[in-house]
Tab-separated table of C-alpha atoms in Angstrom:
chain	number	residue	atom	x	y	z
A	1	ARG	CA	38.555	-2.965	-0.663
A	2	PRO	CA	36.778	0.281	-1.558
A	3	ASN	CA	34.728	-0.330	-4.666
A	4	HIS	CA	32.800	2.490	-6.318
A	5	ALA	CA	31.902	4.429	-3.177
A	6	ILE	CA	30.621	1.566	-1.043
A	7	THR	CA	28.020	1.385	0.192
A	8	ARG	CA	25.334	2.599	-2.209
A	9	SER	CA	22.376	1.676	0.006
A	10	VAL	CA	20.317	3.730	2.464
A	11	PRO	CA	19.150	2.472	5.893
A	12	ALA	CA	15.466	2.222	6.848
A	13	THR	CA	14.180	3.469	10.181
A	14	ASP	CA	10.947	3.958	12.099
A	15	GLY	CA	12.599	6.155	14.718
A	16	ALA	CA	13.163	3.262	17.111
A	17	PHE	CA	15.017	0.742	14.929
A	18	VAL	CA	17.537	1.254	12.130
A	19	PHE	CA	18.005	-1.439	9.481
A	20	SER	CA	20.947	-1.564	7.099
A	21	ILE	CA	22.511	-4.059	4.695
A	22	ASP	CA	26.268	-3.547	4.567
A	23	PRO	CA	28.510	-4.049	1.490
A	24	LYS	CA	29.167	-7.729	2.274
A	25	CYS	CA	25.424	-8.460	2.712
A	26	GLU	CA	25.149	-8.524	6.494
A	27	LEU	CA	21.779	-7.194	7.657
A	28	HIS	CA	21.908	-5.176	10.878
A	29	CYS	CA	19.121	-4.094	13.219
A	30	LEU	CA	20.328	-1.267	15.468
A	31	ASP	CA	18.844	0.737	18.320
A	32	ALA	CA	18.163	4.234	16.954
A	33	ARG	CA	18.985	5.809	20.315
A	34	ASP	CA	22.626	4.764	20.533
A	35	GLY	CA	23.430	2.504	17.559
A	36	SER	CA	23.772	-0.633	19.657
A	37	LEU	CA	23.173	-3.936	17.883
A	38	ILE	CA	19.798	-5.650	18.452
A	39	TRP	CA	20.129	-8.485	15.921
A	40	LYS	CA	21.874	-9.268	12.644
A	41	LYS	CA	21.840	-11.813	9.804
A	42	PHE	CA	24.690	-12.663	7.456
A	43	LEU	CA	22.705	-13.310	4.281
A	44	PRO	CA	25.237	-15.665	2.589
A	45	ILE	CA	24.943	-17.995	5.601
A	46	ALA	CA	21.238	-17.536	6.376
A	47	TYR	CA	20.008	-17.838	2.775
A	48	ASP	CA	22.971	-19.028	0.664
A	49	SER	CA	22.988	-15.569	-0.912
A	50	GLN	CA	25.761	-14.584	-3.311
A	51	ILE	CA	27.359	-11.211	-2.634
A	52	PRO	CA	26.795	-9.247	-5.876
A	53	PRO	CA	29.700	-7.882	-7.913
A	54	TRP	CA	30.591	-4.408	-6.584
A	55	TYR	CA	28.988	-5.511	-3.289
A	56	ASN	CA	25.501	-4.788	-1.983
A	57	GLY	CA	23.300	-1.991	-3.301
A	58	GLN	CA	19.915	-3.107	-1.933
A	59	CYS	CA	18.077	-0.835	0.501
A	60	PRO	CA	15.967	-2.741	3.065
A	61	LEU	CA	12.228	-1.981	2.991
A	62	LEU	CA	10.479	-1.314	6.298
A	63	ASP	CA	6.738	-1.909	5.899
A	64	GLY	CA	4.788	-1.578	9.141
A	65	GLN	CA	5.993	-4.198	11.616
A	66	GLN	CA	7.923	-6.136	8.966
A	67	LEU	CA	11.249	-5.742	7.212
A	68	ILE	CA	11.249	-6.923	3.579
A	69	ILE	CA	14.458	-8.017	1.846
A	70	ALA	CA	15.345	-10.016	-1.275
A	71	PRO	CA	18.361	-12.176	-0.422
A	72	GLY	CA	18.421	-14.524	-3.415
A	73	GLY	CA	19.917	-17.936	-2.738
A	74	ARG	CA	17.291	-20.338	-1.424
A	75	VAL	CA	14.817	-17.498	-0.734
A	76	LEU	CA	13.703	-15.002	-3.363
A	77	MET	CA	12.118	-12.622	-0.859
A	78	THR	CA	11.299	-12.687	2.848
A	79	ALA	CA	9.421	-10.677	5.483
A	80	LEU	CA	11.115	-10.504	8.883
A	81	GLN	CA	9.747	-9.425	12.248
A	82	LYS	CA	11.486	-6.130	12.787
A	83	THR	CA	12.059	-6.664	16.507
A	84	THR	CA	13.609	-10.147	16.290
A	85	GLY	CA	14.554	-10.870	12.671
A	86	GLU	CA	12.440	-14.032	12.694
A	87	PRO	CA	10.769	-14.870	9.348
A	88	VAL	CA	7.063	-14.116	8.869
A	89	TRP	CA	7.073	-15.644	5.381
A	90	GLU	CA	9.591	-16.729	2.762
A	91	THR	CA	9.178	-16.917	-1.008
A	92	PRO	CA	10.924	-19.974	-2.512
A	93	ASN	CA	13.450	-19.175	-5.235
A	94	ALA	CA	12.632	-21.904	-7.755
A	95	ALA	CA	14.019	-19.909	-10.699
A	96	GLY	CA	17.356	-19.299	-8.972
A	97	HIS	CA	17.289	-15.483	-9.009
A	98	LEU	CA	20.533	-14.020	-7.673
A	99	MET	CA	20.530	-11.043	-5.352
A	100	SER	CA	20.790	-7.895	-7.455
A	101	HIS	CA	21.670	-4.294	-6.610
A	102	ALA	CA	18.005	-3.291	-6.910
A	103	SER	CA	15.636	-2.666	-4.021
A	104	ILE	CA	12.057	-3.812	-3.416
A	105	MET	CA	9.162	-1.579	-4.476
A	106	PRO	CA	5.775	-1.812	-2.712
A	107	LEU	CA	2.701	-1.239	-4.870
A	108	GLU	CA	-0.978	-2.095	-5.069
A	109	THR	CA	-2.430	-3.591	-8.249
A	110	ASP	CA	-6.042	-4.651	-8.722
A	111	GLY	CA	-6.610	-4.223	-4.990
A	112	VAL	CA	-3.734	-6.528	-3.993
A	113	ARG	CA	-0.697	-5.159	-2.168
A	114	GLN	CA	2.527	-6.650	-3.467
A	115	TYR	CA	6.284	-6.200	-3.737
A	116	ALA	CA	8.082	-5.877	-7.080
A	117	TYR	CA	11.768	-6.714	-7.489
A	118	VAL	CA	14.086	-7.002	-10.474
A	119	THR	CA	17.110	-9.256	-11.090
A	120	LEU	CA	19.229	-10.090	-14.124
A	121	LYS	CA	16.478	-12.508	-15.179
A	122	GLY	CA	13.676	-9.935	-15.086
A	123	ALA	CA	11.025	-8.776	-12.631
A	124	VAL	CA	8.912	-10.632	-10.064
A	125	GLY	CA	5.886	-9.753	-7.962
A	126	VAL	CA	5.237	-11.193	-4.489
A	127	ALA	CA	2.031	-10.943	-2.433
A	128	ALA	CA	2.608	-8.767	0.622
A	129	ALA	CA	0.186	-10.762	2.787
A	130	GLU	CA	1.754	-14.223	2.568
A	131	GLY	CA	4.792	-14.029	0.268
A	132	ARG	CA	3.272	-15.985	-2.625
A	133	LEU	CA	4.934	-15.473	-5.990
A	134	LEU	CA	2.240	-13.819	-8.112
A	135	TRP	CA	3.929	-13.146	-11.439
A	136	GLU	CA	7.240	-13.175	-13.292
A	137	PHE	CA	8.323	-11.000	-16.200
A	138	PRO	CA	11.354	-12.415	-18.055
A	139	TRP	CA	13.582	-9.634	-19.388
A	140	GLN	CA	17.280	-9.572	-20.204
A	141	PHE	CA	19.435	-7.283	-18.152
A	142	ASN	CA	23.213	-7.261	-18.435
A	143	THR	CA	25.966	-7.419	-15.794
A	144	ALA	CA	24.066	-5.593	-13.017
A	145	VAL	CA	20.621	-4.192	-12.163
A	146	PRO	CA	20.824	-1.286	-9.700
A	147	THR	CA	17.457	0.363	-10.380
A	148	THR	CA	14.179	-0.389	-8.608
A	149	PRO	CA	10.917	-1.148	-10.484
A	150	LEU	CA	9.024	2.134	-10.896
A	151	PRO	CA	5.195	2.066	-10.610
A	152	LEU	CA	3.502	4.195	-13.280
A	153	GLY	CA	-0.066	3.527	-12.144
A	154	GLU	CA	-2.795	1.228	-13.451
A	155	GLY	CA	-0.607	-1.853	-13.011
A	156	LYS	CA	2.294	-0.584	-15.127
A	157	LEU	CA	5.962	-0.813	-14.094
A	158	LEU	CA	8.967	0.856	-15.703
A	159	LEU	CA	12.034	-1.424	-15.731
A	160	THR	CA	15.367	0.068	-16.739
A	161	SER	CA	19.085	-0.524	-16.230
A	162	GLY	CA	22.523	0.172	-17.710
A	163	TYR	CA	24.975	-1.958	-19.686
A	164	HIS	CA	22.964	-1.632	-22.933
A	165	ALA	CA	19.804	-3.108	-21.415
A	166	ARG	CA	16.547	-2.021	-23.000
A	167	THR	CA	13.998	-0.088	-20.961
A	168	VAL	CA	10.523	-1.625	-20.878
A	169	VAL	CA	7.091	-0.921	-19.428
A	170	CYS	CA	5.350	-4.093	-18.262
A	171	GLN	CA	1.640	-4.423	-17.554
A	172	ILE	CA	0.523	-6.453	-14.525
A	173	SER	CA	-2.984	-7.914	-14.617
A	174	ARG	CA	-4.966	-10.855	-13.329
A	175	THR	CA	-7.868	-13.081	-14.265
A	176	GLY	CA	-9.329	-14.596	-11.126
A	177	ASP	CA	-6.358	-15.852	-9.126
A	178	VAL	CA	-4.023	-16.007	-12.130
A	179	TRP	CA	-1.602	-13.107	-12.521
A	180	LYS	CA	0.515	-12.208	-15.516
A	181	ALA	CA	2.978	-9.516	-16.566
A	182	GLU	CA	3.261	-8.608	-20.227
A	183	GLU	CA	5.311	-6.176	-22.273
A	184	ALA	CA	3.373	-2.959	-22.869
A	185	VAL	CA	6.061	-0.612	-24.260
A	186	SER	CA	9.664	-1.405	-25.159
A	187	LEU	CA	12.086	1.425	-25.802
A	188	PRO	CA	14.797	1.155	-28.483
A	189	PRO	CA	18.335	0.080	-27.452
A	190	PRO	CA	20.246	2.732	-25.444
A	191	THR	CA	22.106	3.954	-28.538
A	192	LYS	CA	18.727	5.134	-29.853
A	193	GLY	CA	16.475	5.019	-26.765
A	194	TRP	CA	16.803	5.921	-23.086
A	195	ASN	CA	17.800	4.044	-19.969
A	196	ALA	CA	18.844	4.820	-16.397
A	197	GLU	CA	22.187	3.320	-15.393
A	198	VAL	CA	22.265	3.549	-11.597
A	199	GLN	CA	19.485	5.690	-10.108
A	200	THR	CA	15.761	4.888	-10.169
A	201	PRO	CA	13.680	7.503	-12.029
A	202	ILE	CA	10.912	9.517	-10.343
A	203	VAL	CA	7.282	9.942	-11.440
A	204	HIS	CA	6.072	13.525	-10.960
A	205	ARG	CA	3.217	15.515	-12.539
A	206	GLY	CA	2.443	12.660	-14.923
A	207	TYR	CA	5.995	12.512	-16.290
A	208	ILE	CA	9.105	10.393	-15.666
A	209	PHE	CA	12.266	12.239	-14.585
A	210	GLY	CA	15.762	10.849	-14.208
A	211	VAL	CA	19.434	10.821	-15.130
A	212	GLY	CA	20.113	8.562	-18.089
A	213	LYS	CA	21.129	8.354	-21.679
A	214	LYS	CA	21.033	8.195	-24.992
A	215	GLN	CA	23.701	10.765	-24.149
A	216	ARG	CA	25.120	9.677	-20.832
A	217	GLY	CA	24.165	11.463	-17.662
A	218	LEU	CA	21.559	13.937	-18.935
A	219	TRP	CA	18.672	15.049	-16.757
A	220	THR	CA	15.692	13.889	-18.825
A	221	CYS	CA	11.913	14.220	-18.853
A	222	LEU	CA	9.959	11.345	-20.436
A	223	SER	CA	6.297	10.733	-21.105
A	224	MET	CA	4.628	7.833	-19.293
A	225	GLU	CA	5.126	5.812	-22.493
A	226	GLY	CA	8.895	6.417	-22.401
A	227	GLU	CA	9.061	9.099	-25.096
A	228	GLU	CA	11.862	11.599	-24.426
A	229	LEU	CA	10.405	15.119	-24.163
A	230	TRP	CA	13.451	17.188	-23.194
A	231	ASN	CA	16.856	16.918	-21.506
A	232	SER	CA	19.713	18.976	-20.066
A	233	SER	CA	22.100	18.558	-23.019
A	234	ARG	CA	22.820	22.305	-23.271
A	235	GLN	CA	23.017	22.964	-19.526
A	236	ALA	CA	24.508	20.127	-17.463
A	237	ALA	CA	25.444	16.454	-17.314
A	238	PHE	CA	25.247	14.402	-14.134
A	239	GLY	CA	27.023	11.131	-14.923
A	240	MET	CA	25.510	8.579	-12.556
A	241	GLY	CA	24.707	10.950	-9.722
A	242	GLY	CA	21.791	10.543	-7.328
A	243	TYR	CA	18.720	12.729	-6.986
A	244	VAL	CA	15.643	13.279	-4.861
A	245	LEU	CA	12.358	15.226	-5.122
A	246	ALA	CA	11.248	17.470	-2.253
A	247	ASP	CA	8.770	20.372	-2.079
A	248	GLY	CA	8.601	20.942	-5.822
A	249	LYS	CA	12.362	20.813	-6.362
A	250	PHE	CA	14.739	18.176	-7.686
A	251	PHE	CA	18.093	17.999	-5.895
A	252	VAL	CA	20.502	16.372	-8.363
A	253	LEU	CA	24.157	15.478	-7.797
A	254	GLU	CA	26.869	15.324	-10.429
A	255	GLY	CA	28.294	11.832	-10.077
A	256	ARG	CA	31.930	12.805	-10.706
A	257	THR	CA	32.332	16.272	-9.190
A	258	GLY	CA	29.811	16.258	-6.345
A	259	THR	CA	28.210	19.511	-7.501
A	260	LEU	CA	24.626	19.783	-6.254
A	261	ARG	CA	22.024	21.422	-8.508
A	262	MET	CA	18.520	22.426	-7.463
A	263	LEU	CA	15.988	22.216	-10.298
A	264	ASP	CA	12.442	23.513	-10.656
A	265	ALA	CA	10.258	20.381	-10.695
A	266	SER	CA	7.260	22.347	-12.015
A	267	ALA	CA	9.001	23.613	-15.151
A	268	ASP	CA	8.374	22.148	-18.604
A	269	ALA	CA	12.073	22.437	-19.470
A	270	TYR	CA	15.397	22.263	-17.634
A	271	ARG	CA	15.344	25.147	-15.155
A	272	GLU	CA	18.134	25.423	-12.607
A	273	LEU	CA	17.422	27.396	-9.444
A	274	ALA	CA	20.786	27.116	-7.704
A	275	ALA	CA	24.047	25.140	-7.682
A	276	ALA	CA	26.850	24.559	-5.181
A	277	SER	CA	30.043	22.482	-5.040
A	278	VAL	CA	29.558	20.496	-1.850
A	279	LEU	CA	31.391	17.184	-2.418
A	280	GLU	CA	34.590	16.277	-4.213
A	281	GLY	CA	33.687	12.862	-5.645
A	282	PRO	CA	34.232	10.747	-7.583
A	283	ASP	CA	31.401	8.175	-7.575
A	284	VAL	CA	28.753	10.314	-5.871
A	285	TRP	CA	26.179	7.572	-6.389
A	286	ALA	CA	24.530	7.033	-3.005
A	287	PRO	CA	20.830	8.005	-2.998
A	288	PRO	CA	20.282	11.388	-1.314
A	289	VAL	CA	17.986	11.442	1.722
A	290	VAL	CA	15.636	14.228	2.847
A	291	SER	CA	14.427	14.293	6.459
A	292	ARG	CA	12.786	17.202	8.285
A	293	GLY	CA	14.178	19.850	5.982
A	294	LYS	CA	17.691	18.377	5.947
A	295	LEU	CA	19.407	16.891	2.894
A	296	LEU	CA	21.984	14.140	3.499
A	297	ILE	CA	24.462	13.463	0.677
A	298	ARG	CA	27.797	11.657	0.526
A	299	ASP	CA	30.711	10.444	-1.509
A	300	LEU	CA	33.357	7.922	-0.410
A	301	PRO	CA	35.171	9.960	2.295
A	302	LYS	CA	32.516	12.440	3.397
A	303	LEU	CA	28.885	12.735	4.578
A	304	ILE	CA	27.274	16.191	4.487
A	305	CYS	CA	24.025	17.468	5.996
A	306	LEU	CA	22.514	20.548	4.324
A	307	ASP	CA	19.622	22.653	5.618
A	308	ILE	CA	17.196	23.005	2.700
A	309	GLY	CA	14.081	23.829	4.742
A	310	ASP	CA	12.141	27.076	4.418
A	311	PRO	CA	13.366	29.200	7.368
A	312	ASN	CA	10.068	31.108	7.480
A	313	LYS	CA	8.085	27.887	7.849
A	314	THR	CA	10.513	26.638	10.507
A	315	GLU	CA	10.197	29.843	12.555
A	316	SER	CA	6.404	29.760	12.227
A	317	ALA	CA	6.235	26.151	13.395
A	318	LEU	CA	8.464	26.831	16.394
A	319	ALA	CA	6.467	29.927	17.357
A	320	GLY	CA	3.323	27.805	17.574
A	321	ARG	CA	4.785	25.379	20.113
A	322	ALA	CA	3.805	25.597	23.758
A	323	GLY	CA	7.245	24.781	25.086
A	324	PRO	CA	10.837	25.471	24.047
A	325	PRO	CA	11.941	24.145	20.624
């Protein structure tokens, strides 16, 4: 049955293949030319995964020739050959992490490329080369975790979620071959502090931006230590709407009404450049996507493509081509 604007995930593509995890946790590899099926895996059968409440929210991660997913069940995380779906490596799930609504974040810490992922039990880090579990960070989240770990630089990760969970910054470090993740900064509970309920915040210009609360749904700017600097309390509220950063502008959706607002990402306060009612809602929660000057947004019944590119730049680029556009 429809459940809060299924699905909330975004496919991954390299232009030849398209990878998508559907609401009931079936992973599909499709031919980008015509959408025909190349291979698929039903995660509850392949890995004993449990379909999360409110269905899947994880976006698959395409990293070079490999597709990285976190199925839970008997496997915490796995790298698959993108052409065949065969496993390159699998990370055992000794702690019994269940598949969450979060997605996997690639990062490099202390010269080691790794993947960070968060579940109801906390965060984990897995070596990108061979899938070895490097570190675990126990932290209590409640009911659901839809947000992705956010790298802040220098081995720091921002972890946040809704349902009265506390936001925390954890510090990843190692001594020799031994890794650890420790609490660096913990924000007060959401009644006094800030958290993001659905969407993953964005780091830009040395600040953290996102929709969250103390007061629900405000566009907020935080310091890298989680201190709230300003918000949109006098201008607009966005509920649990999605947002994206492109060319110095934030495109932010109101989660209930579908109104799209374009914000100045260089301003030191809330500065709205334009607004338009483009969707009807409710539950406009799917992450927006920008590709080649086009913005893709959707609610439950409708998908819209908006041209947000600079027409002068487009005309200049076309004029420089040898052949027809």
